[in-house]
Coordinates of C-alpha atoms and ligand atoms in Angstrom, one line a residue:
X217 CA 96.8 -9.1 -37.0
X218 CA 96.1 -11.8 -34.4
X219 CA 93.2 -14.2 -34.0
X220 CA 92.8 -12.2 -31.0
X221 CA 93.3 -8.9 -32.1
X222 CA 90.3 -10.0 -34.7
X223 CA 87.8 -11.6 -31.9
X224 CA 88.3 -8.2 -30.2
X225 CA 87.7 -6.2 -33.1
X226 CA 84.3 -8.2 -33.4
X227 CA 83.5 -8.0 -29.7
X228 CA 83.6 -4.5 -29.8
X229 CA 81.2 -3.4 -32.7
X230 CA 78.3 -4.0 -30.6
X231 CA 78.2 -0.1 -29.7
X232 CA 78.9 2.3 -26.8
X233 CA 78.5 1.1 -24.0
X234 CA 78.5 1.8 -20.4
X235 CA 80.0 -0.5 -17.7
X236 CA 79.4 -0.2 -14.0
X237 CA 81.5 -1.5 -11.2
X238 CA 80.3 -2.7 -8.0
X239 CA 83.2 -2.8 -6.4
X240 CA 83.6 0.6 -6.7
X241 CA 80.0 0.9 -5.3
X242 CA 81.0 -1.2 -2.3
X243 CA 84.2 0.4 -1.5
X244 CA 82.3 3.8 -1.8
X245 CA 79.7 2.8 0.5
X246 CA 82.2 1.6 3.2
X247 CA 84.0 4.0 3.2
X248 CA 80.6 6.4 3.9
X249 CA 78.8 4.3 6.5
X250 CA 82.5 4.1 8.2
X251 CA 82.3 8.0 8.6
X252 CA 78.3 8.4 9.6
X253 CA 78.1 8.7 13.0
X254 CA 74.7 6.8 12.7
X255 CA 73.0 4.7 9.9
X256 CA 73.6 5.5 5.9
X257 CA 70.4 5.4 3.3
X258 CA 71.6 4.9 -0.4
X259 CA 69.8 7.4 -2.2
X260 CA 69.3 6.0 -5.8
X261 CA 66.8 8.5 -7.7
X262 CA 67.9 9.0 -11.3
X263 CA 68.4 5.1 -11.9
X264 CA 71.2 5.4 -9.0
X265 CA 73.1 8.7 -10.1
X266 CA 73.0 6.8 -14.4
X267 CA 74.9 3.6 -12.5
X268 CA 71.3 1.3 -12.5
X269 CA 69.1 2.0 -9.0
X270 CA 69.0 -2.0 -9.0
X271 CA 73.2 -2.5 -9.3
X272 CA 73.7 0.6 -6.8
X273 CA 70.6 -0.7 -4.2
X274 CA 71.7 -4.3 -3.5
X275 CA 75.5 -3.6 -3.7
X276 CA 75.1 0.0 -0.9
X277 CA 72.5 -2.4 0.7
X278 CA 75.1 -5.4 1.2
X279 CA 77.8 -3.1 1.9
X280 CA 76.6 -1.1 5.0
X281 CA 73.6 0.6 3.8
X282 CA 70.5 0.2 6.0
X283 CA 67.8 2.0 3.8
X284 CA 67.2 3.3 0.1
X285 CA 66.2 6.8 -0.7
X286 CA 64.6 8.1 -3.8
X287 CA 62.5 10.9 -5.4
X288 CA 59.3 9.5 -7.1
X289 CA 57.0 6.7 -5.9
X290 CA 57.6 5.1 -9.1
X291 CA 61.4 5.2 -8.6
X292 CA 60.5 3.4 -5.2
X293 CA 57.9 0.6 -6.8
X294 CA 60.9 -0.3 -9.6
X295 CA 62.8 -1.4 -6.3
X296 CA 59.9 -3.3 -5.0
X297 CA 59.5 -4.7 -8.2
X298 CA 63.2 -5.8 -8.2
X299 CA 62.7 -7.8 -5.1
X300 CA 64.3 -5.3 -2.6
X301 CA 62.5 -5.7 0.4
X302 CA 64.6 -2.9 2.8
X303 CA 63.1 0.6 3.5
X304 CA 62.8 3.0 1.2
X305 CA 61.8 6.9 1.1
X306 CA 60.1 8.7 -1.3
X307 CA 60.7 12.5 -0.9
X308 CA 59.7 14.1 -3.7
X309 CA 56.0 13.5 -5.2
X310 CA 52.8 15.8 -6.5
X311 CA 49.8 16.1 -4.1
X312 CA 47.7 13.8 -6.4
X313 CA 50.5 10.9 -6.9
X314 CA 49.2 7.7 -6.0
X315 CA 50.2 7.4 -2.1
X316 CA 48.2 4.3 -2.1
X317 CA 50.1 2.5 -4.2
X318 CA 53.5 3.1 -2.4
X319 CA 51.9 2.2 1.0
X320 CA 50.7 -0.6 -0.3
X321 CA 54.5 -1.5 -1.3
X322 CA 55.8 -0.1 1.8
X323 CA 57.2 3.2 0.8
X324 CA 57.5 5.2 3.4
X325 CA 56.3 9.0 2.2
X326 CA 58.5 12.4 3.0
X327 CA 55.8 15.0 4.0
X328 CA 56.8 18.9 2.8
X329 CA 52.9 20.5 3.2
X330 CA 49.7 20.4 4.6
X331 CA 48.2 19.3 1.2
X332 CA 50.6 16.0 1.1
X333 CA 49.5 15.6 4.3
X334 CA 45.6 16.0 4.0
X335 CA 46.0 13.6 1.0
X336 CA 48.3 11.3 2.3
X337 CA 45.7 10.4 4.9
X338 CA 42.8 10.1 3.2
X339 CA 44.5 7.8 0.5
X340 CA 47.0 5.9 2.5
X341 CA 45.8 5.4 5.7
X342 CA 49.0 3.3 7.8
X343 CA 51.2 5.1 6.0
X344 CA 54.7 6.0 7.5
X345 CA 56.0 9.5 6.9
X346 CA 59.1 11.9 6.9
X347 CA 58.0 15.7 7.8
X348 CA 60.5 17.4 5.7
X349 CA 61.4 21.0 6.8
X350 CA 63.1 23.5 4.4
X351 CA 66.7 24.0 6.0
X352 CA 67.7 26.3 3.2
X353 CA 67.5 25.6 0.0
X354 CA 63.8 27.6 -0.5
X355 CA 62.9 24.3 -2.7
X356 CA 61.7 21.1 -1.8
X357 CA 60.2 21.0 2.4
X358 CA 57.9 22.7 4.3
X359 CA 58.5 26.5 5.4
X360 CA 59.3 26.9 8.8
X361 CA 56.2 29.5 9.1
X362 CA 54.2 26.5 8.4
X363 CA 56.1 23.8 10.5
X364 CA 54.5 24.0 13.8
X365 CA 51.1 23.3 12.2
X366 CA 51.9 20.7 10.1
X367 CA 53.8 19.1 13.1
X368 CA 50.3 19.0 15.1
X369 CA 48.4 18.3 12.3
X370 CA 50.3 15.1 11.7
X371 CA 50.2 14.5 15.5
X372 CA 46.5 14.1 15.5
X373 CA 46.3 12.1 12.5
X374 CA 49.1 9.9 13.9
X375 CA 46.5 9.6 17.1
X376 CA 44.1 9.0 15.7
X377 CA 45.7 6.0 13.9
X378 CA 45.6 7.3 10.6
X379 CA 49.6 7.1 10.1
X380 CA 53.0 7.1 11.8
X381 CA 55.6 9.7 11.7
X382 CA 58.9 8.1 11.8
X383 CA 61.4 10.6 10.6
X384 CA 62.1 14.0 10.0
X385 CA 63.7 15.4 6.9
X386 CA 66.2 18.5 5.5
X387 CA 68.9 18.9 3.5
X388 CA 71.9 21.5 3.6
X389 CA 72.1 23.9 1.0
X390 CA 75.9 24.5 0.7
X391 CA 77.2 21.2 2.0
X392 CA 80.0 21.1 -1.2
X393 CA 81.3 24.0 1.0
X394 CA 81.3 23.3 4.6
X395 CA 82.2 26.4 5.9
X396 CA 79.6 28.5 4.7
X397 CA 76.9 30.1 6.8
X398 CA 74.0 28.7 5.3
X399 CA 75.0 25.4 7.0
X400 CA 75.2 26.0 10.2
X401 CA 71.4 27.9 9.9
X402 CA 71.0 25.1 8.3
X403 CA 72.0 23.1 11.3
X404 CA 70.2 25.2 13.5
X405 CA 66.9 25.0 11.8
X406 CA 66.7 21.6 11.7
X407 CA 67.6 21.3 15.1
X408 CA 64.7 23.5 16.3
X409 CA 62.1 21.4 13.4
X410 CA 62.8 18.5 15.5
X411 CA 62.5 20.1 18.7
X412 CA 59.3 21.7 17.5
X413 CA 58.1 18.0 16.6
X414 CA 58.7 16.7 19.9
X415 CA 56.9 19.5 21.6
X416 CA 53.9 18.3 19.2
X417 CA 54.2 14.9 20.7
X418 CA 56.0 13.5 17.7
X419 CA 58.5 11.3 18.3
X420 CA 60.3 10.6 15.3
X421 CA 62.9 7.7 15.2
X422 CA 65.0 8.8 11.9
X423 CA 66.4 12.4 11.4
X424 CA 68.2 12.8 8.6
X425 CA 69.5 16.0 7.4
X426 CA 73.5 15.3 5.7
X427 CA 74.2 13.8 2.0
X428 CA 77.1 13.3 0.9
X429 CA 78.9 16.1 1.4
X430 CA 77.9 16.8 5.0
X431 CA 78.4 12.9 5.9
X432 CA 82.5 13.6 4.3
X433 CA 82.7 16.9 6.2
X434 CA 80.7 17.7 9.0
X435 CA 79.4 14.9 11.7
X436 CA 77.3 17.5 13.5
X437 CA 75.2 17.0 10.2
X438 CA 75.0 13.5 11.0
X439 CA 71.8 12.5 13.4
X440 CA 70.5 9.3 12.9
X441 CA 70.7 8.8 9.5
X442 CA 73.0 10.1 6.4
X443 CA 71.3 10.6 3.0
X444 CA 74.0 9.6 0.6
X445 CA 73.8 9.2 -3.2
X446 CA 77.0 10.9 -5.1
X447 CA 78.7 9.5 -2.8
X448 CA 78.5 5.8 -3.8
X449 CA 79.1 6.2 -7.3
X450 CA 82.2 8.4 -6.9
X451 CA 81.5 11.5 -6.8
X452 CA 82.7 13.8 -3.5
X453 CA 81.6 17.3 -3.9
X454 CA 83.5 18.6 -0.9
X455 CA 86.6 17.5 -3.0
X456 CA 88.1 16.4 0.8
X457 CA 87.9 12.5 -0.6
X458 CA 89.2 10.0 -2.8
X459 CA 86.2 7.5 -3.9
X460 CA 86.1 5.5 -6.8
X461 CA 84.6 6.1 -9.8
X462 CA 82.2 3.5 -10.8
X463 CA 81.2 3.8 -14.8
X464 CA 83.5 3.5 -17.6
X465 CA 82.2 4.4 -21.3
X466 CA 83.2 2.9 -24.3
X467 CA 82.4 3.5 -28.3
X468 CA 83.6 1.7 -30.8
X469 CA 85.6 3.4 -33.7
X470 CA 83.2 2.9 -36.6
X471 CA 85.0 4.4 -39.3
X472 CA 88.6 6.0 -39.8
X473 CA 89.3 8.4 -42.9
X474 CA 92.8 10.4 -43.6
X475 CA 92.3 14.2 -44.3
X476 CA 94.1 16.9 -46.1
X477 CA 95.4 20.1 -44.0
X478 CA 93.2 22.4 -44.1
X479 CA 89.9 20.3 -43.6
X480 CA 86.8 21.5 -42.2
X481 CA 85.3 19.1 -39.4
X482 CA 81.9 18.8 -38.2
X483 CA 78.8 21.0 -38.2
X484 CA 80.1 25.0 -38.7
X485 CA 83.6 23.6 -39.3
X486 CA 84.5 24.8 -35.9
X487 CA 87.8 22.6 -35.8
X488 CA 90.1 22.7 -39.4
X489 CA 92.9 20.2 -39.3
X490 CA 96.3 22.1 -39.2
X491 CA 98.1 19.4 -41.2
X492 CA 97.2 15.6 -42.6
X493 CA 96.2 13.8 -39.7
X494 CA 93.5 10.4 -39.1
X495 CA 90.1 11.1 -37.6
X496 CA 88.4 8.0 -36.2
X497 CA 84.6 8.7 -36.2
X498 CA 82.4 7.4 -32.6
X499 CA 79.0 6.8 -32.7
X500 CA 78.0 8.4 -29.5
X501 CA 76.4 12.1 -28.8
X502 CA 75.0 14.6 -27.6
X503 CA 71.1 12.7 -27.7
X504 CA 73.2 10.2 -25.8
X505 CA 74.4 12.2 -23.0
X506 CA 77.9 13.2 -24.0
X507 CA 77.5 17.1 -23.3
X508 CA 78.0 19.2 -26.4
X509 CA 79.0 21.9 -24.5
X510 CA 82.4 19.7 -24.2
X511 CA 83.0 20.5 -27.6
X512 CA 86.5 21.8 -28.1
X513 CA 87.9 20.5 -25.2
X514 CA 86.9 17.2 -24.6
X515 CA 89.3 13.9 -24.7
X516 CA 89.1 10.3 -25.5
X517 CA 91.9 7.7 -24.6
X518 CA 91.8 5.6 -27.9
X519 CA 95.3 3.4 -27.9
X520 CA 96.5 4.1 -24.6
X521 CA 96.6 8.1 -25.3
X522 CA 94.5 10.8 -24.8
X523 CA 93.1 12.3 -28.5
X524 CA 90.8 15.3 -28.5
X525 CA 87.7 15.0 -29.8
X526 CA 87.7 17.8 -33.0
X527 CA 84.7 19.8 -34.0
X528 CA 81.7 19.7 -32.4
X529 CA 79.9 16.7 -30.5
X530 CA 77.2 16.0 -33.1
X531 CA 74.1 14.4 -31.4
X532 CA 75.1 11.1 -32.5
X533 CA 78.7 10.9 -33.5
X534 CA 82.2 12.7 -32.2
X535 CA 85.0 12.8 -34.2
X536 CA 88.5 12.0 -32.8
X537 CA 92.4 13.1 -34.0
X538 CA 94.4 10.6 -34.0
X539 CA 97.3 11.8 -35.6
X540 CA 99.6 9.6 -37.3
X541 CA 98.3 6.5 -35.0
X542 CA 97.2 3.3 -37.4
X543 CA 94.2 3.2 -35.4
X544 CA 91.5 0.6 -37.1
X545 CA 87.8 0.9 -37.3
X546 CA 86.3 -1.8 -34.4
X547 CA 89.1 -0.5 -31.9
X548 CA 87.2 0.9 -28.8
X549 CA 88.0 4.3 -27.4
X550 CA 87.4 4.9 -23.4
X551 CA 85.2 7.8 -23.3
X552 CA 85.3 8.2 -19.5
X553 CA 85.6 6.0 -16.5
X554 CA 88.1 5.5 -13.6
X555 CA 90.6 7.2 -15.2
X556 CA 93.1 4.5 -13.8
X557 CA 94.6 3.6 -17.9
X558 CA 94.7 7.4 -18.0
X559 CA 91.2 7.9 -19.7
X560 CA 89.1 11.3 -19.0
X561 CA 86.6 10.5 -15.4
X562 CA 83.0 12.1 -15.4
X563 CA 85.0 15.3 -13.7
X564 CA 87.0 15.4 -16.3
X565 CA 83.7 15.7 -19.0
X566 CA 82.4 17.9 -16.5
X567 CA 85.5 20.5 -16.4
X568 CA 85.3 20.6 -20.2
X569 CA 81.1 21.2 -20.2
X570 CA 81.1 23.8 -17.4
X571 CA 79.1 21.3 -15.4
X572 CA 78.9 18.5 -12.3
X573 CA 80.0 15.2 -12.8
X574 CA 76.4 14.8 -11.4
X575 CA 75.1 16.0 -14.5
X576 CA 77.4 13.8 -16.6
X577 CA 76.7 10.7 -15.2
X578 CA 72.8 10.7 -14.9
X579 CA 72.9 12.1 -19.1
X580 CA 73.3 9.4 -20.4
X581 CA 70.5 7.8 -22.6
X582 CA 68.6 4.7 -23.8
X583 CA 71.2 3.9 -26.7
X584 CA 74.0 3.0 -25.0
X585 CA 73.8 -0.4 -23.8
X586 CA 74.4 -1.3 -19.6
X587 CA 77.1 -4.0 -18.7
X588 CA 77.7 -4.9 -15.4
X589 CA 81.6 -5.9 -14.5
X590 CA 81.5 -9.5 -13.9
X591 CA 85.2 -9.7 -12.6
X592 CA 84.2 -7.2 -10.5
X593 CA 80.7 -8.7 -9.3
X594 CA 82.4 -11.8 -8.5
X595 CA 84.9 -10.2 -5.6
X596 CA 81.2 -8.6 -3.8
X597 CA 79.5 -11.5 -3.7
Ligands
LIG815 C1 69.9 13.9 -4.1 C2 69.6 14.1 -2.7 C3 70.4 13.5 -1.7 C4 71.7 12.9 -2.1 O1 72.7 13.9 -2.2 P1 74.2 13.6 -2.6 O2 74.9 14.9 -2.4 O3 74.1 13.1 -4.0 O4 74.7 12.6 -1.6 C5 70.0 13.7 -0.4 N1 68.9 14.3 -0.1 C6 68.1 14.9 -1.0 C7 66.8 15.6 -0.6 C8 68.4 14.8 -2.4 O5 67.6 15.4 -3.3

């Protein structure tokens, strides 16, 4: 073996680990804010979609993004904290979360109910808010039985000084499909929340209704403002786009052991090898995101081929067939990413786990340790 081939065995028992590209983050958000008719906010809840909310904020932010979306106010304050200074929504809080705080770090608050309203202004007085009307999904965003009130309601306490509205709020509930009817209701509805603000004397600034799916499909969606998180990291749910997929995931091969025909593998011995073969052992599992429910089906390219991973996914190791291939313990299999050397993308995992790459990518936990490609980071900046 090669002094090389030895540093890189070394290099690599340092554990699974998951690498994002900016690049990919860039090219994505380009390509986005090329097709919004208006302005695009990066939404970056979940630690931006499992990619980092830091990585996926400054590189959407220098890239064509104009604002930052997220769910809690804690999610917001983490981007304060990291020195990111644009605006940023938080949609998504209980009535009793500390409103305060996130005016006081200029988060701008999405409004779905009277209550968030009452308590929005007697904690946060100046604070700037997002009514958000339910345009279908019966989940997040106020009823439309109750939006006329909470429209005047917020007019007076815009009056008398006690906050601004700047924006109103939906979302589509069927976007991945664009011709389904919930959409255009969807449309429709949103349409008549913002007419019904303006009749309240609101005049809100931002309206917002597509993500990622509606800013890909359907510019009628569009208004001022696109809501885009999937988006940016690769993932198109209207499966009308190529983006780029932004994580790869790598484990190193910590152990490799010849078996028999005829062995059992794994808990319940779901997999028996049908003849000798090698099994290189991975140190990642389901506790660490890789979705059991994969088991079975799931892939691995480990020496420039795709192996399947035998047995089940354990909740901290996988177990891979590699055949006849000399593979060595320290050599690093490609668990998903890009899929440009041929290894399995998060759509891929997702196929085999009956799930969304979605799902996939935001699953992945605390053990596996974040790199950032530096190649790649030096062609953004
Ligand atoms: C997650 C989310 C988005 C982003 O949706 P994508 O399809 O990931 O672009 C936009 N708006 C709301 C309310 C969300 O919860």
């Amino acid at each position: 073996m090669s002094a090389v081939a030895v540093s890189r065995v070394q290099e690599r028992v340092t554990g699974p680990t998951l690498t994002i590209d900016p690049a990919a983050i860039a090219a994505n958000t380009r390509l986005l804010a090329g097709r919004a008719t208006g302005e695009l906010m990066a939404v970056v809840k979940a630690d931006g979609f499992g990619h980092g909310a830091v990585t996926v904020a400054r590189t959407a932010l220098a890239n064509g993004a104009t604002g930052l979306g997220v769910t809690s106010i804690a999610e917001g304050l983490a981007l304060r904290e990291a020195g990111l200074r644009a605006p940023v929504l938080s949609w998504l809080n209980p009535v009793d979360a500390d409103f305060a705080t996130a005016v006081a770090h200029d988060l701008d608050l999405a409004v779905p109910s009277a209550a968030h309203l009452e308590a929005i202004v007697r904690e946060a007085p100046g604070a700037r808010i997002h009514l958000h009307l339910d345009t279908g999904l019966a989940r997040d965003g106020a009823e439309p039985t109750a939006w006329a009130r909470l429209c005047r309601t917020a007019r007076r306490a815009e009056q008398a000084g006690r906050l601004r509205v700047v924006g109103v709020m939906g979302h589509l509930p069927c976007a991945d499909e664009p011709g389904h009817p919930a959409n255009a209701a969807g449309r429709t509805r949103f349409a008549w929340g913002v007419e019904t603000a303006r009749a309240a004397g609101l005049r809100p600034a931002v309206r917002h209704l597509a993500a990622t799916s509606a800013t890909l499909t359907d510019p009628r969606s569009h208004h001022t403002t696109v809501r885009v998180g999937a988006g940016l990291i690769g993932i198109d749910p209207s499966g009308t786009t190529t983006l780029s997929w932004a994580m790869t995931l790598t484990a190193p091969v910590v152990s490799v052991r010849r078996v028999r025909g005829g062995t059992g593998v794994g808990y319940g011995h779901t997999w028996t090898a049908p003849r000798a073969t090698t099994l290189a052992l991975l140190p990642l599992g389901y506790a660490d995101g890789l979705p059991r429910a994969a088991s079975g089906r799931a892939e691995v390219l480990l020496r420039g081929r795709r192996r399947p991973v035998v047995g089940r996914v354990s909740m901290d190791q996988v177990v891979v067939d590699v055949g006849d291939e000399p593979v060595l313990a320290g050599e690093t299999a490609t668990v998903l990413g890009p899929g440009r050397a041929g290894e399995p993308t998060p759509a891929d995992w997702a196929a085999w786990s009956d799930t969304l790459p979605h799902e996939v990518v935001t699953g992945f936990g605390p053990r596996i340790a974040r790199g950032t490609a530096l190649a790649s980071l030096r062609g953004v900046r």
